[in-house]
XYZ file of C-alpha atoms in Angstrom:
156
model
C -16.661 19.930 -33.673
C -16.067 16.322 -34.710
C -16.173 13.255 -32.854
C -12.823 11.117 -32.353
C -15.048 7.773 -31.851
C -16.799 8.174 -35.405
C -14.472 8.120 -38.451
C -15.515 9.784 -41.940
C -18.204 8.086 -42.520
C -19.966 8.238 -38.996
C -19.194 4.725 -37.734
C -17.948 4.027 -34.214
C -14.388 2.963 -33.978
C -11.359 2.712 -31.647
C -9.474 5.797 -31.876
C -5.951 5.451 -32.788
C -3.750 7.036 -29.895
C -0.139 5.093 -31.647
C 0.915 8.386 -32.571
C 0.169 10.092 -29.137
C 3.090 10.992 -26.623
C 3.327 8.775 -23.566
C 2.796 10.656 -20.343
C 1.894 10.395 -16.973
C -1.876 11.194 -16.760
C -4.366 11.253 -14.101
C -7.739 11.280 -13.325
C -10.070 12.275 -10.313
C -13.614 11.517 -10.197
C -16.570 11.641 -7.813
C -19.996 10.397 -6.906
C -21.780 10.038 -3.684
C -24.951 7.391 -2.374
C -27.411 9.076 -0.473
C -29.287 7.570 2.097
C -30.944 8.154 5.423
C -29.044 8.679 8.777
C -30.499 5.396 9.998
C -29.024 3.411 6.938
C -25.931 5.195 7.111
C -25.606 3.945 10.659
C -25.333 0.859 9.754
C -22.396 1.999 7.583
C -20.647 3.264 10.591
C -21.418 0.587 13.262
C -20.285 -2.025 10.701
C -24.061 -3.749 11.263
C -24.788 -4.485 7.409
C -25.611 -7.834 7.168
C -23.415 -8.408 3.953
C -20.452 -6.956 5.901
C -17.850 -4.076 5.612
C -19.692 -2.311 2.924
C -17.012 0.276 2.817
C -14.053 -1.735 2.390
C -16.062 -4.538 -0.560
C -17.417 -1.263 -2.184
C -13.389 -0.120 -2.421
C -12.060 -3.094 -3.882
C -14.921 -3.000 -6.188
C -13.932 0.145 -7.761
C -10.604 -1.039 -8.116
C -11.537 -4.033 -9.795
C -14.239 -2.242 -12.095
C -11.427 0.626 -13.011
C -9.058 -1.977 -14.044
C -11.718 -3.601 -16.207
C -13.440 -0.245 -18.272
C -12.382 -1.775 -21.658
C -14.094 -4.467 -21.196
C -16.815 -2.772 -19.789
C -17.168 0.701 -22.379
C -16.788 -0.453 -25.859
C -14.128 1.872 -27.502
C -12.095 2.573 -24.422
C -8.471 1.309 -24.648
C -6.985 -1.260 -22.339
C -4.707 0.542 -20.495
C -1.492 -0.339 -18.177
C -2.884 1.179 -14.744
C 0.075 2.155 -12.662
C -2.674 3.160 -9.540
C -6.369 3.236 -8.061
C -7.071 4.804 -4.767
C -10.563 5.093 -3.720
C -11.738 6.961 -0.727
C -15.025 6.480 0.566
C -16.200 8.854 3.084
C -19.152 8.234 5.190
C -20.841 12.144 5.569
C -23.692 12.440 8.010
C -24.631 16.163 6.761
C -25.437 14.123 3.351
C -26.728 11.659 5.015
C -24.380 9.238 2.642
C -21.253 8.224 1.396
C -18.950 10.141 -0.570
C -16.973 8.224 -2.852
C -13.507 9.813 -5.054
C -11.214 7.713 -7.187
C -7.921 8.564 -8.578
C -6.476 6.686 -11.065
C -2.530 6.842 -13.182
C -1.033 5.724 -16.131
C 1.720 6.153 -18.395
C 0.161 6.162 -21.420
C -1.149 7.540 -25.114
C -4.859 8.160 -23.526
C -6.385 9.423 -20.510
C -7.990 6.995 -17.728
C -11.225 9.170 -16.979
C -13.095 6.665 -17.793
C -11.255 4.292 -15.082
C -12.434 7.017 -12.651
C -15.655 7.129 -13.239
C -15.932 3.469 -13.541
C -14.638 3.223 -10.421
C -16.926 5.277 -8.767
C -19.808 3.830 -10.671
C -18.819 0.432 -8.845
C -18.193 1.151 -5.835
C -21.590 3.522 -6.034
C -23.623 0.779 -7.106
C -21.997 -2.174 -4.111
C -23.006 0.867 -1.461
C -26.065 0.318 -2.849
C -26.232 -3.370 -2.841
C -25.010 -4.008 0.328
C -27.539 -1.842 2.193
C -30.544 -2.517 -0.230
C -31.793 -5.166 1.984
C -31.823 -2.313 4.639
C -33.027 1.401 1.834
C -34.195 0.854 -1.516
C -35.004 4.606 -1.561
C -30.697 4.892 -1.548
C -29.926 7.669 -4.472
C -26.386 7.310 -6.583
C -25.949 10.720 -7.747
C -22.766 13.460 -9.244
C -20.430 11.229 -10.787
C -18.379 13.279 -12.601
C -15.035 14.085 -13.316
C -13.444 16.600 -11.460
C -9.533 16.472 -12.116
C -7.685 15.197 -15.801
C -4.072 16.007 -16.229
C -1.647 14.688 -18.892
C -1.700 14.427 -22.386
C -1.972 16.860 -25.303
C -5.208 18.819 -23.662
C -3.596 19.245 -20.738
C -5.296 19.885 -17.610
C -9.207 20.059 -16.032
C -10.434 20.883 -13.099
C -14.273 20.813 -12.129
């Protein structure tokens, strides 16, 4: 199997997409912080002393999705028709469950938007209640849904 991001030679480069189709694609990813029940609590009661971690953390992952080209060096900007994140306090974790989904119409897939996004929001959960758990864990970010395009569909 070859790699798209290394031409002939083996050096990284962009890979062309101009003579892909444009479709609608989307992506799903997930992640979750762990933490104890007593940091999660302050999740819930709205006590952090930085403020509403779950609603910063959200617009974090929207602002870090529409940013992954600047971010991962051979991903292509891409016109990102929508970013939803959910973030779902769970006390049988104890934690926060965090899922992205993210559309385009485009010539590449945005699964790296997804797990940007969760990657950002992940890592402002953990900054806004470090102060409180350092132990906090940021763990299963993967992809779990990618439709459009020439492969076609995934589901974890």
């Amino acid at each position: 199997m070859s790699l798209s991001h290394f031409d002939e030679s083996g050096q990284a480069h962009m890979v062309d997409v101009s003579d892909k189709a444009v479709t609608d694609r989307i992506a799903v990813a997930e992640g979750r912080v762990v933490m104890t029940s007593e940091t999660l609590a302050h999740v819930l009661e709205g006590t952090a002393k930085k403020g509403d971690v779950l609603g910063i953390a959200r617009i974090a992952g929207i602002m870090a999705a529409k940013k992954t080209a600047d971010l991962i060096p051979l991903c292509h900007p891409l016109p990102i028709t929508k970013v939803r994140l959910d973030l779902v306090p769970d006390a049988a974790l104890p934690g926060v469950r965090i899922t992205a989904t993210v559309k385009t119409s485009g010539q590449t897939g945005v699964e790296m938007e997804a797990l940007t996004a969760v990657s950002a929001a992940a890592l402002t959960v953990y900054d806004m209640l470090k102060a409180v758990e350092k132990s906090m864990a940021i763990e299963g970010i993967r992809v779990v849904l990618k439709d459009g395009g020439k492969s076609g569909r995934y589901e974890a």
